[in-house]
Amino acid sequence: MDAKQVTPVVIAGGGLVGSLMAFLFAQQRPDVVVKVVEPQADGPVPDKRTIALAAATVDLLNGQGIWHDLAAQAEAIRHIHVSDRGYLGATRLHAEQEGVAALGYVVPAAALNKALYERIQSLPNVEWLAGSKVARLEQQQDDCIVTLETPSGEQQLQAQLVVGADGQRSFIREQLGIGVKTTDYGQVGIIANIDLDKPSEGWAYERFTETGPLALLPLPDQQASLVWSVDEEQAEAVLALSDNEFLAQLQSAFGYRAGRFTGVGQRLQFPLRLHLAERSVAHRAVLIGNASHTLHPIAGQGFNLGVRDAICLSDQLARATDFGSYATLAAYWREREQDYNNIIGLTDLLVRGFSNHHWPLTKFRNLALLGLDAVPPLRQAFARQTMGLAPLARRASSLQIEKGERS
């Protein structure tokens, strides 16, 4: 192969986390070219999901001037109610008590994709390779050879670092030979938009039922975004119900705290599993977002964990000279490991603990919910973790220590 100019950073995947990574890093290092390899031929990546943004994620987007483009389509989460069906235990979180305008916001994923895509197009040091995909990846001592399939034919890049942001079925992860540990919860998530008979007034709900968690997130126009976890053997029967039958079963499982359910949109399903890459860092390559971790949707932590991947990686690379060096990637993983352990451990514990109905466990978890509600320091710690503020506070503290050691 003829010698080629080395591309500092190649990002495989222009979805939410890949786009955010490109945007953050390119802004910090305008002297560095970033190439984003995206199979979607035209415009931003299509995405029909509704996502919950943690307060820390919104702070980041606001600081980058992106939130202004999203605010009109966002619905604030000002209150969270966590309860266990059939038991008294419950915890309530309120934005006012935590000293924030909102605990989080709910936005259409497509709107965030569009906002990031438009900002990236204005950055001269980002090359968006639309309609292209990685066909092969070869690791060498000083770089990676990335072979692309493009609209104009095969193309090769030499990259100091390859970032795999290409989703749960990551081709980059496969090329790196990194395995995936999978935990199957034996549940299926049913998602739909629900019409309500009254405004949500900023309330989000996490209701633990006999079949698994049931979450309602506030949307504009007296609607809520539903994620209903049911046992695998129940999923087809629930999806086959008429709209009225579905709403009746949902109302029975959830209760009337959010009012009466009056309508339901298209219902979709997806298996609920934890996918965790056996490692997220390899020689001159790193996995972020769903390529590294796909979580159960309980507590809405998966995307926000990927956001923090992008923040930490872009910050590490901004200080680096060799972007794919062992020292750079090892420093990135040292920053991320505790957050991974905390969030993945929390979501796994919630799923297992609240999908189990043995009497001693139900008594313990209801005492835990009552304790969270009654003891402000515990409630505040839980709230800061779910808002994404705790891991970023730990990170800021460690950076201050690191800065002090260098000076």
Tab-separated table of N, CA and C in Angstrom, residues 75-195:
chain	number	residue	atom	x	y	z
A	75	GLU	N	-39.450	17.968	27.057
A	75	GLU	CA	-40.376	18.010	28.191
A	75	GLU	C	-39.580	17.775	29.470
A	76	ALA	N	-39.706	18.688	30.416
A	76	ALA	CA	-38.930	18.603	31.650
A	76	ALA	C	-39.453	17.502	32.570
A	77	ILE	N	-38.526	16.800	33.206
A	77	ILE	CA	-38.862	15.878	34.300
A	77	ILE	C	-38.576	16.637	35.593
A	78	ARG	N	-39.642	17.041	36.281
A	78	ARG	CA	-39.469	17.813	37.519
A	78	ARG	C	-39.720	16.970	38.761
A	79	HIS	N	-40.369	15.846	38.567
A	79	HIS	CA	-40.662	14.956	39.693
A	79	HIS	C	-40.516	13.513	39.214
A	80	ILE	N	-39.998	12.655	40.070
A	80	ILE	CA	-39.915	11.220	39.776
A	80	ILE	C	-40.555	10.460	40.928
A	81	HIS	N	-41.437	9.541	40.580
A	81	HIS	CA	-42.117	8.706	41.570
A	81	HIS	C	-41.735	7.252	41.313
A	82	VAL	N	-41.110	6.624	42.301
A	82	VAL	CA	-40.689	5.225	42.201
A	82	VAL	C	-41.511	4.414	43.194
A	83	SER	N	-42.172	3.360	42.714
A	83	SER	CA	-43.045	2.581	43.597
A	83	SER	C	-43.029	1.112	43.203
A	84	ASP	N	-43.537	0.290	44.123
A	84	ASP	CA	-43.604	-1.155	43.938
A	84	ASP	C	-45.068	-1.573	44.038
A	85	ARG	N	-45.628	-2.088	42.956
A	85	ARG	CA	-47.056	-2.399	42.906
A	85	ARG	C	-47.449	-3.387	44.008
A	86	GLY	N	-48.493	-3.006	44.761
A	86	GLY	CA	-49.004	-3.868	45.816
A	86	GLY	C	-48.367	-3.642	47.172
A	87	TYR	N	-47.416	-2.691	47.260
A	87	TYR	CA	-46.713	-2.437	48.520
A	87	TYR	C	-46.685	-0.924	48.785
A	88	LEU	N	-46.385	-0.576	50.026
A	88	LEU	CA	-46.439	0.826	50.434
A	88	LEU	C	-45.175	1.603	50.092
A	89	GLY	N	-44.058	0.898	49.921
A	89	GLY	CA	-42.794	1.588	49.698
A	89	GLY	C	-42.807	2.443	48.450
A	90	ALA	N	-42.324	3.685	48.581
A	90	ALA	CA	-42.246	4.588	47.436
A	90	ALA	C	-41.204	5.664	47.721
A	91	THR	N	-40.596	6.166	46.661
A	91	THR	CA	-39.631	7.259	46.763
A	91	THR	C	-40.025	8.344	45.774
A	92	ARG	N	-39.922	9.588	46.214
A	92	ARG	CA	-40.236	10.724	45.354
A	92	ARG	C	-39.033	11.649	45.284
A	93	LEU	N	-38.673	12.021	44.077
A	93	LEU	CA	-37.590	12.983	43.853
A	93	LEU	C	-38.189	14.227	43.228
A	94	HIS	N	-37.733	15.396	43.678
A	94	HIS	CA	-38.257	16.662	43.167
A	94	HIS	C	-37.097	17.569	42.776
A	95	ALA	N	-37.180	18.161	41.612
A	95	ALA	CA	-36.119	19.045	41.137
A	95	ALA	C	-35.858	20.182	42.120
A	96	GLU	N	-36.926	20.739	42.668
A	96	GLU	CA	-36.777	21.865	43.600
A	96	GLU	C	-35.946	21.470	44.813
A	97	GLN	N	-36.191	20.243	45.340
A	97	GLN	CA	-35.423	19.790	46.501
A	97	GLN	C	-33.944	19.602	46.165
A	98	GLU	N	-33.661	19.247	44.916
A	98	GLU	CA	-32.268	19.010	44.512
A	98	GLU	C	-31.593	20.278	44.003
A	99	GLY	N	-32.323	21.398	43.984
A	99	GLY	CA	-31.743	22.667	43.579
A	99	GLY	C	-31.463	22.781	42.102
A	100	VAL	N	-32.258	22.073	41.258
A	100	VAL	CA	-32.091	22.128	39.803
A	100	VAL	C	-33.423	22.478	39.164
A	101	ALA	N	-33.364	22.998	37.947
A	101	ALA	CA	-34.604	23.340	37.237
A	101	ALA	C	-35.381	22.097	36.855
A	102	ALA	N	-34.657	21.011	36.540
A	102	ALA	CA	-35.301	19.752	36.174
A	102	ALA	C	-34.344	18.614	36.488
A	103	LEU	N	-34.900	17.453	36.797
A	103	LEU	CA	-34.085	16.263	37.045
A	103	LEU	C	-33.559	15.680	35.733
A	104	GLY	N	-34.202	16.034	34.648
A	104	GLY	CA	-33.826	15.577	33.324
A	104	GLY	C	-34.846	16.085	32.328
A	105	TYR	N	-34.679	15.719	31.082
A	105	TYR	CA	-35.610	16.120	30.034
A	105	TYR	C	-35.833	14.944	29.090
A	106	VAL	N	-37.017	14.915	28.488
A	106	VAL	CA	-37.343	13.902	27.496
A	106	VAL	C	-37.379	14.571	26.132
A	107	VAL	N	-36.623	14.014	25.180
A	107	VAL	CA	-36.557	14.614	23.842
A	107	VAL	C	-36.667	13.521	22.779
A	108	PRO	N	-37.140	13.857	21.588
A	108	PRO	CA	-37.075	12.908	20.476
A	108	PRO	C	-35.617	12.710	20.066
A	109	ALA	N	-35.193	11.468	19.954
A	109	ALA	CA	-33.808	11.199	19.560
A	109	ALA	C	-33.488	11.834	18.209
A	110	ALA	N	-34.472	11.854	17.303
A	110	ALA	CA	-34.249	12.430	15.971
A	110	ALA	C	-33.902	13.916	16.051
A	111	ALA	N	-34.510	14.620	17.009
A	111	ALA	CA	-34.225	16.053	17.153
A	111	ALA	C	-32.792	16.279	17.624
A	112	LEU	N	-32.325	15.463	18.563
A	112	LEU	CA	-30.945	15.584	19.031
A	112	LEU	C	-29.969	15.204	17.921
A	113	ASN	N	-30.285	14.145	17.185
A	113	ASN	CA	-29.450	13.760	16.044
A	113	ASN	C	-29.305	14.904	15.051
A	114	LYS	N	-30.431	15.545	14.736
A	114	LYS	CA	-30.431	16.645	13.764
A	114	LYS	C	-29.596	17.815	14.261
A	115	ALA	N	-29.759	18.158	15.549
A	115	ALA	CA	-29.018	19.291	16.114
A	115	ALA	C	-27.509	19.028	16.070
A	116	LEU	N	-27.094	17.815	16.436
A	116	LEU	CA	-25.669	17.481	16.415
A	116	LEU	C	-25.136	17.472	14.980
A	117	TYR	N	-25.897	16.884	14.083
A	117	TYR	CA	-25.474	16.802	12.676
A	117	TYR	C	-25.258	18.198	12.095
A	118	GLU	N	-26.184	19.092	12.354
A	118	GLU	CA	-26.066	20.445	11.794
A	118	GLU	C	-24.871	21.185	12.371
A	119	ARG	N	-24.599	20.998	13.668
A	119	ARG	CA	-23.428	21.656	14.257
A	119	ARG	C	-22.131	21.089	13.681
A	120	ILE	N	-22.106	19.766	13.481
A	120	ILE	CA	-20.893	19.137	12.949
A	120	ILE	C	-20.579	19.643	11.540
A	121	GLN	N	-21.622	19.860	10.737
A	121	GLN	CA	-21.393	20.313	9.367
A	121	GLN	C	-20.729	21.685	9.320
A	122	SER	N	-20.836	22.451	10.395
A	122	SER	CA	-20.220	23.780	10.424
A	122	SER	C	-18.770	23.752	10.889
A	123	LEU	N	-18.262	22.580	11.304
A	123	LEU	CA	-16.889	22.473	11.790
A	123	LEU	C	-15.974	22.071	10.638
A	124	PRO	N	-14.993	22.904	10.296
A	124	PRO	CA	-14.147	22.612	9.124
A	124	PRO	C	-13.239	21.409	9.304
A	125	ASN	N	-12.985	20.981	10.546
A	125	ASN	CA	-12.058	19.869	10.760
A	125	ASN	C	-12.768	18.528	10.957
A	126	VAL	N	-14.077	18.464	10.655
A	126	VAL	CA	-14.798	17.193	10.675
A	126	VAL	C	-15.187	16.821	9.251
A	127	GLU	N	-14.794	15.635	8.812
A	127	GLU	CA	-15.199	15.109	7.512
A	127	GLU	C	-16.242	14.014	7.749
A	128	TRP	N	-17.436	14.243	7.262
A	128	TRP	CA	-18.550	13.310	7.444
A	128	TRP	C	-18.633	12.443	6.187
A	129	LEU	N	-18.236	11.187	6.306
A	129	LEU	CA	-18.178	10.284	5.164
A	129	LEU	C	-19.507	9.549	5.044
A	130	ALA	N	-20.484	10.220	4.427
A	130	ALA	CA	-21.836	9.672	4.337
A	130	ALA	C	-21.879	8.518	3.342
A	131	GLY	N	-22.735	7.548	3.642
A	131	GLY	CA	-22.899	6.406	2.756
A	131	GLY	C	-21.709	5.463	2.754
A	132	SER	N	-20.869	5.543	3.784
A	132	SER	CA	-19.673	4.704	3.865
A	132	SER	C	-19.740	3.804	5.091
A	133	LYS	N	-19.068	2.682	5.022
A	133	LYS	CA	-18.985	1.792	6.184
A	133	LYS	C	-17.630	1.105	6.214
A	134	VAL	N	-17.231	0.709	7.418
A	134	VAL	CA	-15.957	0.017	7.586
A	134	VAL	C	-16.109	-1.416	7.093
A	135	ALA	N	-15.220	-1.821	6.186
A	135	ALA	CA	-15.232	-3.182	5.657
A	135	ALA	C	-14.195	-4.063	6.343
A	136	ARG	N	-13.050	-3.472	6.704
A	136	ARG	CA	-11.981	-4.214	7.383
A	136	ARG	C	-11.220	-3.261	8.294
A	137	LEU	N	-10.641	-3.843	9.334
A	137	LEU	CA	-9.818	-3.065	10.268
A	137	LEU	C	-8.583	-3.890	10.597
A	138	GLU	N	-7.427	-3.286	10.372
A	138	GLU	CA	-6.161	-3.974	10.649
A	138	GLU	C	-5.331	-3.107	11.594
A	139	GLN	N	-4.993	-3.676	12.750
A	139	GLN	CA	-4.185	-2.950	13.728
A	139	GLN	C	-2.705	-3.130	13.430
A	140	GLN	N	-1.972	-2.022	13.397
A	140	GLN	CA	-0.527	-2.042	13.245
A	140	GLN	C	0.094	-1.365	14.466
A	141	GLN	N	1.406	-1.378	14.541
A	141	GLN	CA	2.065	-0.843	15.729
A	141	GLN	C	1.749	0.635	15.933
A	142	ASP	N	1.827	1.421	14.866
A	142	ASP	CA	1.708	2.873	15.007
A	142	ASP	C	0.384	3.433	14.505
A	143	ASP	N	-0.459	2.590	13.909
A	143	ASP	CA	-1.731	3.072	13.402
A	143	ASP	C	-2.639	1.895	13.086
A	144	CYS	N	-3.824	2.191	12.589
A	144	CYS	CA	-4.760	1.185	12.098
A	144	CYS	C	-5.025	1.451	10.621
A	145	ILE	N	-5.145	0.375	9.849
A	145	ILE	CA	-5.567	0.499	8.461
A	145	ILE	C	-7.068	0.235	8.422
A	146	VAL	N	-7.823	1.244	8.027
A	146	VAL	CA	-9.284	1.160	7.979
A	146	VAL	C	-9.698	1.130	6.515
A	147	THR	N	-10.262	0.015	6.085
A	147	THR	CA	-10.753	-0.107	4.715
A	147	THR	C	-12.239	0.195	4.692
A	148	LEU	N	-12.611	1.146	3.845
A	148	LEU	CA	-13.995	1.597	3.764
A	148	LEU	C	-14.637	1.162	2.450
A	149	GLU	N	-15.916	0.867	2.521
A	149	GLU	CA	-16.752	0.770	1.325
A	149	GLU	C	-17.485	2.097	1.206
A	150	THR	N	-17.221	2.824	0.135
A	150	THR	CA	-17.800	4.152	-0.061
A	150	THR	C	-18.612	4.161	-1.353
A	151	PRO	N	-19.422	5.200	-1.571
A	151	PRO	CA	-20.187	5.285	-2.823
A	151	PRO	C	-19.314	5.290	-4.074
A	152	SER	N	-18.052	5.707	-3.927
A	152	SER	CA	-17.154	5.769	-5.087
A	152	SER	C	-16.185	4.589	-5.141
A	153	GLY	N	-16.369	3.597	-4.273
A	153	GLY	CA	-15.490	2.436	-4.282
A	153	GLY	C	-14.731	2.284	-2.981
A	154	GLU	N	-13.805	1.342	-2.959
A	154	GLU	CA	-13.042	1.055	-1.744
A	154	GLU	C	-12.013	2.152	-1.469
A	155	GLN	N	-11.863	2.480	-0.205
A	155	GLN	CA	-10.911	3.515	0.205
A	155	GLN	C	-10.227	3.054	1.481
A	156	GLN	N	-8.947	3.397	1.628
A	156	GLN	CA	-8.215	3.041	2.838
A	156	GLN	C	-7.748	4.286	3.576
A	157	LEU	N	-7.849	4.214	4.895
A	157	LEU	CA	-7.368	5.282	5.765
A	157	LEU	C	-6.347	4.709	6.732
A	158	GLN	N	-5.357	5.505	7.077
A	158	GLN	CA	-4.461	5.182	8.185
A	158	GLN	C	-4.859	6.074	9.348
A	159	ALA	N	-5.167	5.481	10.479
A	159	ALA	CA	-5.674	6.253	11.623
A	159	ALA	C	-4.836	5.982	12.859
A	160	GLN	N	-4.513	7.046	13.580
A	160	GLN	CA	-3.876	6.858	14.876
A	160	GLN	C	-4.818	6.161	15.853
A	161	LEU	N	-6.125	6.503	15.754
A	161	LEU	CA	-7.119	5.936	16.662
A	161	LEU	C	-8.414	5.689	15.919
A	162	VAL	N	-9.014	4.521	16.163
A	162	VAL	CA	-10.345	4.207	15.655
A	162	VAL	C	-11.297	4.138	16.841
A	163	VAL	N	-12.385	4.910	16.757
A	163	VAL	CA	-13.408	4.929	17.803
A	163	VAL	C	-14.619	4.155	17.288
A	164	GLY	N	-14.959	3.059	17.951
A	164	GLY	CA	-16.137	2.288	17.585
A	164	GLY	C	-17.360	2.837	18.296
A	165	ALA	N	-18.180	3.570	17.547
A	165	ALA	CA	-19.441	4.107	18.074
A	165	ALA	C	-20.573	3.600	17.194
A	166	ASP	N	-20.439	2.341	16.771
A	166	ASP	CA	-21.338	1.785	15.760
A	166	ASP	C	-22.384	0.837	16.337
A	167	GLY	N	-22.776	1.083	17.588
A	167	GLY	CA	-23.968	0.452	18.128
A	167	GLY	C	-23.784	-0.940	18.697
A	168	GLN	N	-24.914	-1.493	19.117
A	168	GLN	CA	-24.935	-2.769	19.833
A	168	GLN	C	-24.321	-3.910	19.019
A	169	ARG	N	-24.539	-3.916	17.709
A	169	ARG	CA	-23.978	-4.961	16.836
A	169	ARG	C	-22.686	-4.469	16.190
A	170	SER	N	-21.835	-3.881	16.970
A	170	SER	CA	-20.638	-3.188	16.497
A	170	SER	C	-19.740	-4.066	15.622
A	171	PHE	N	-19.504	-3.606	14.379
A	171	PHE	CA	-18.566	-4.280	13.491
A	171	PHE	C	-17.132	-4.040	13.949
A	172	ILE	N	-16.865	-2.855	14.487
A	172	ILE	CA	-15.525	-2.549	15.000
A	172	ILE	C	-15.178	-3.509	16.141
A	173	ARG	N	-16.105	-3.719	17.041
A	173	ARG	CA	-15.875	-4.652	18.155
A	173	ARG	C	-15.565	-6.051	17.623
A	174	GLU	N	-16.319	-6.453	16.615
A	174	GLU	CA	-16.099	-7.776	16.016
A	174	GLU	C	-14.717	-7.854	15.381
A	175	GLN	N	-14.310	-6.822	14.642
A	175	GLN	CA	-13.000	-6.803	14.004
A	175	GLN	C	-11.862	-6.821	15.022
A	176	LEU	N	-12.093	-6.248	16.171
A	176	LEU	CA	-11.082	-6.231	17.239
A	176	LEU	C	-11.020	-7.546	17.994
A	177	GLY	N	-11.971	-8.435	17.723
A	177	GLY	CA	-11.997	-9.724	18.409
A	177	GLY	C	-12.414	-9.625	19.864
A	178	ILE	N	-13.202	-8.607	20.191
A	178	ILE	CA	-13.658	-8.401	21.573
A	178	ILE	C	-15.014	-9.082	21.754
A	179	GLY	N	-15.102	-9.960	22.738
A	179	GLY	CA	-16.348	-10.653	23.012
A	179	GLY	C	-17.318	-9.790	23.802
A	180	VAL	N	-18.528	-10.293	23.943
A	180	VAL	CA	-19.587	-9.578	24.658
A	180	VAL	C	-20.175	-10.497	25.727
A	181	LYS	N	-20.271	-9.975	26.941
A	181	LYS	CA	-20.957	-10.695	28.010
A	181	LYS	C	-22.424	-10.269	27.998
A	182	THR	N	-23.305	-11.232	27.902
A	182	THR	CA	-24.730	-10.932	27.797
A	182	THR	C	-25.485	-11.499	28.985
A	183	THR	N	-26.297	-10.659	29.598
A	183	THR	CA	-27.211	-11.091	30.653
A	183	THR	C	-28.624	-10.956	30.116
A	184	ASP	N	-29.317	-12.074	29.991
A	184	ASP	CA	-30.685	-12.075	29.485
A	184	ASP	C	-31.636	-12.030	30.676
A	185	TYR	N	-32.428	-10.960	30.765
A	185	TYR	CA	-33.338	-10.806	31.891
A	185	TYR	C	-34.655	-11.553	31.698
A	186	GLY	N	-34.808	-12.214	30.542
A	186	GLY	CA	-36.047	-12.952	30.297
A	186	GLY	C	-37.257	-12.038	30.164
A	187	GLN	N	-37.005	-10.793	29.766
A	187	GLN	CA	-38.076	-9.814	29.634
A	187	GLN	C	-38.056	-9.176	28.240
A	188	VAL	N	-39.193	-8.661	27.846
A	188	VAL	CA	-39.334	-7.910	26.610
A	188	VAL	C	-39.861	-6.524	26.953
A	189	GLY	N	-39.283	-5.497	26.361
A	189	GLY	CA	-39.758	-4.136	26.576
A	189	GLY	C	-40.768	-3.758	25.505
A	190	ILE	N	-41.941	-3.338	25.928
A	190	ILE	CA	-42.963	-2.847	25.001
A	190	ILE	C	-42.976	-1.329	25.097
A	191	ILE	N	-42.766	-0.669	23.971
A	191	ILE	CA	-42.709	0.795	23.978
A	191	ILE	C	-43.852	1.355	23.140
A	192	ALA	N	-44.373	2.473	23.589
A	192	ALA	CA	-45.480	3.143	22.884
A	192	ALA	C	-45.669	4.515	23.508
A	193	ASN	N	-46.350	5.402	22.805
A	193	ASN	CA	-46.789	6.671	23.365
A	193	ASN	C	-48.232	6.515	23.846
A	194	ILE	N	-48.491	7.015	25.054
A	194	ILE	CA	-49.793	6.868	25.689
A	194	ILE	C	-50.459	8.235	25.813
A	195	ASP	N	-51.737	8.314	25.458
A	195	ASP	CA	-52.520	9.533	25.663
A	195	ASP	C	-53.089	9.535	27.076
